[in-house]
Short mmCIF file of C-alpha atoms in Angstrom, two decimals:
data_model
loop_
_atom_site.label_atom_id
_atom_site.label_comp_id
_atom_site.label_asym_id
_atom_site.label_seq_id
_atom_site.Cartn_x
_atom_site.Cartn_y
_atom_site.Cartn_z
CA UNK A 1 5.10 -3.33 -24.34
CA UNK A 2 2.01 -2.03 -25.92
CA UNK A 3 0.99 -3.24 -29.25
CA UNK A 4 -1.33 -2.05 -31.97
CA UNK A 5 -3.95 -4.42 -33.32
CA UNK A 6 -4.29 -4.32 -37.22
CA UNK A 7 -6.48 -1.44 -38.15
CA UNK A 8 -6.45 -0.06 -34.52
CA UNK A 9 -4.62 3.01 -33.35
CA UNK A 10 -5.09 2.29 -29.68
CA UNK A 11 -2.29 0.11 -27.99
CA UNK A 12 -3.41 -3.17 -26.72
CA UNK A 13 -3.02 -3.69 -22.82
CA UNK A 14 -0.21 -5.88 -21.59
CA UNK A 15 -1.71 -9.29 -20.54
CA UNK A 16 -0.61 -12.25 -18.53
CA UNK A 17 -0.67 -15.75 -19.80
CA UNK A 18 -4.36 -16.10 -18.59
CA UNK A 19 -5.35 -12.93 -20.56
CA UNK A 20 -5.90 -10.74 -17.70
CA UNK A 21 -4.63 -7.04 -18.04
CA UNK A 22 -1.27 -6.27 -16.50
CA UNK A 23 1.23 -3.41 -16.74
CA UNK A 24 4.50 -4.89 -17.71
CA UNK A 25 6.38 -1.61 -17.51
CA UNK A 26 9.10 -1.46 -14.90
CA UNK A 27 8.55 0.66 -11.79
CA UNK A 28 10.68 2.69 -9.50
CA UNK A 29 10.83 2.26 -5.65
CA UNK A 30 7.72 4.43 -5.38
CA UNK A 31 5.76 2.50 -7.79
CA UNK A 32 5.96 5.06 -10.68
CA UNK A 33 6.08 3.51 -14.20
CA UNK A 34 9.36 3.82 -15.99
CA UNK A 35 9.97 3.78 -19.77
CA UNK A 36 9.97 0.33 -21.35
CA UNK A 37 13.35 -1.28 -21.10
CA UNK A 38 14.38 0.66 -18.02
CA UNK A 39 15.61 -1.02 -14.89
CA UNK A 40 13.07 -0.96 -12.21
CA UNK A 41 12.72 -2.60 -8.74
CA UNK A 42 11.06 -5.87 -8.29
CA UNK A 43 7.21 -5.83 -7.83
CA UNK A 44 4.91 -8.12 -6.02
CA UNK A 45 3.56 -10.92 -7.91
CA UNK A 46 -0.10 -10.63 -8.85
CA UNK A 47 -0.87 -13.99 -7.31
CA UNK A 48 0.78 -13.23 -4.07
CA UNK A 49 -0.74 -15.22 -1.14
CA UNK A 50 0.65 -14.61 2.46
CA UNK A 51 -0.74 -15.38 5.98
CA UNK A 52 -1.87 -12.20 7.73
CA UNK A 53 1.32 -12.19 9.88
CA UNK A 54 3.55 -12.66 6.91
CA UNK A 55 1.73 -10.02 5.08
CA UNK A 56 2.30 -7.47 7.81
CA UNK A 57 5.96 -8.59 8.10
CA UNK A 58 6.56 -8.18 4.32
CA UNK A 59 4.72 -4.86 4.25
CA UNK A 60 6.86 -3.56 7.21
CA UNK A 61 10.09 -4.82 5.41
CA UNK A 62 9.04 -2.77 2.32
CA UNK A 63 7.99 0.32 4.38
CA UNK A 64 11.36 0.09 6.17
CA UNK A 65 13.07 -0.06 2.76
CA UNK A 66 11.29 3.06 1.61
CA UNK A 67 8.99 1.19 -0.80
CA UNK A 68 5.41 2.08 0.50
CA UNK A 69 3.84 1.51 -2.91
CA UNK A 70 5.07 -2.06 -2.87
CA UNK A 71 3.86 -2.44 0.79
CA UNK A 72 0.53 -1.33 -0.38
CA UNK A 73 0.49 -4.17 -2.97
CA UNK A 74 1.15 -6.70 -0.27
CA UNK A 75 -1.68 -5.21 1.98
CA UNK A 76 -3.97 -5.07 -0.94
CA UNK A 77 -3.39 -8.70 -1.54
CA UNK A 78 -4.24 -9.43 2.09
CA UNK A 79 -7.37 -7.27 1.83
CA UNK A 80 -8.62 -9.19 -1.31
CA UNK A 81 -7.99 -12.60 0.49
CA UNK A 82 -9.32 -11.61 3.87
CA UNK A 83 -12.68 -12.79 5.46
CA UNK A 84 -15.50 -10.25 5.06
CA UNK A 85 -15.12 -9.09 8.64
CA UNK A 86 -11.44 -8.07 8.16
CA UNK A 87 -11.54 -6.52 4.66
CA UNK A 88 -12.06 -2.87 5.78
CA UNK A 89 -9.09 -3.34 8.13
CA UNK A 90 -6.79 -4.51 5.39
CA UNK A 91 -8.14 -1.98 3.07
CA UNK A 92 -7.31 0.75 5.68
CA UNK A 93 -3.78 -0.52 6.07
CA UNK A 94 -3.36 -0.56 2.24
CA UNK A 95 -4.55 3.05 2.13
CA UNK A 96 -2.11 4.00 4.75
CA UNK A 97 0.72 2.68 2.66
CA UNK A 98 -0.71 4.51 -0.39
CA UNK A 99 -0.79 7.71 1.61
CA UNK A 100 2.77 7.25 2.51
CA UNK A 101 3.42 6.77 -1.21
CA UNK A 102 1.84 9.97 -2.15
CA UNK A 103 3.80 11.88 0.69
CA UNK A 104 7.13 10.43 -0.69
CA UNK A 105 6.14 11.40 -4.26
CA UNK A 106 5.65 14.95 -3.09
CA UNK A 107 1.93 15.05 -3.06
CA UNK A 108 1.00 16.17 0.52
CA UNK A 109 -2.58 17.04 -0.14
CA UNK A 110 -3.37 13.52 -1.58
CA UNK A 111 -1.37 12.04 1.11
CA UNK A 112 -3.25 13.73 3.87
CA UNK A 113 -6.54 12.60 2.31
CA UNK A 114 -5.48 9.01 2.12
CA UNK A 115 -4.01 8.94 5.46
CA UNK A 116 -7.14 10.41 7.21
CA UNK A 117 -9.33 8.00 5.31
CA UNK A 118 -7.04 5.04 6.33
CA UNK A 119 -7.33 6.17 10.01
CA UNK A 120 -11.11 6.29 9.81
CA UNK A 121 -11.26 2.89 8.07
CA UNK A 122 -9.17 1.12 10.72
CA UNK A 123 -10.43 3.00 13.80
CA UNK A 124 -13.47 0.64 14.34
CA UNK A 125 -10.78 -2.31 14.83
CA UNK A 126 -9.12 -0.29 17.84
CA UNK A 127 -10.41 -2.58 20.60
CA UNK A 128 -9.48 -5.82 18.69
CA UNK A 129 -5.68 -5.43 17.86
CA UNK A 130 -5.92 -7.82 14.99
CA UNK A 131 -2.73 -9.76 14.37
CA UNK A 132 -1.01 -7.53 16.95
CA UNK A 133 -1.54 -4.37 15.10
CA UNK A 134 -1.62 -1.32 17.44
CA UNK A 135 -4.62 0.10 15.79
CA UNK A 136 -4.92 3.10 18.14
CA UNK A 137 -1.28 4.05 17.33
CA UNK A 138 -1.94 3.73 13.56
CA UNK A 139 -5.10 5.75 13.74
CA UNK A 140 -3.21 8.54 15.61
CA UNK A 141 -0.27 8.29 13.21
CA UNK A 142 -2.73 8.60 10.22
CA UNK A 143 -4.62 11.63 11.69
CA UNK A 144 -1.53 13.54 13.03
CA UNK A 145 0.58 12.95 9.92
CA UNK A 146 -2.43 14.08 7.66
CA UNK A 147 -2.76 17.23 9.77
CA UNK A 148 1.10 17.83 9.66
CA UNK A 149 1.15 17.32 5.85
CA UNK A 150 -1.71 19.80 5.48
CA UNK A 151 0.62 22.40 7.26
CA UNK A 152 4.20 21.31 6.52
CA UNK A 153 5.37 18.71 4.04
CA UNK A 154 8.54 17.83 6.17
CA UNK A 155 6.96 14.97 8.22
CA UNK A 156 8.54 11.80 9.67
CA UNK A 157 6.79 9.02 7.67
CA UNK A 158 8.17 6.16 9.86
CA UNK A 159 5.44 3.78 10.94
CA UNK A 160 5.30 0.33 12.63
CA UNK A 161 2.42 -2.00 11.63
CA UNK A 162 2.81 -4.33 14.60
CA UNK A 163 3.84 -4.15 18.42
CA UNK A 164 4.92 -6.73 20.68
CA UNK A 165 8.09 -8.86 20.77
CA UNK A 166 10.22 -7.92 17.77
CA UNK A 167 7.93 -5.21 16.73
CA UNK A 168 8.18 -1.58 17.84
CA UNK A 169 5.24 0.67 18.28
CA UNK A 170 4.59 3.54 16.00
CA UNK A 171 7.62 5.71 15.71
CA UNK A 172 7.50 9.49 14.88
#
């Protein structure tokens, strides 16, 4: 909850025990802040550390549950922990999830921009298939979905982050 400092009219930011700024407000399934005291959905811990495979599995679980904002948090955590040569890949996956968040929130223009940017960011990894991610499928999904959103907001937002045993390819 925001607090006022003595003699200050601006609310202080919520802070964690280490003094880092945090937003303690509860959030809905699409990551929108709710009023203080409202019931929200669980969020990802700020210190989340997962292996790349576990991050992809958790992000997929959240996408399947209709929580792309929270999938973005998982992918952002992987991005920040990734070695330098993988950071743009993870950043692109996080942007893909944010694009889906905007689409689900009813912002097709913002969603289209982010999905196209995500596709451009991960496209250089197409020949590598890092961690079993079907990069060409995700690039196609991002670009086609961005184009469809620009013309029609009724778009299938179902996506698969990995292919192979136990992982379907991109679904549309």
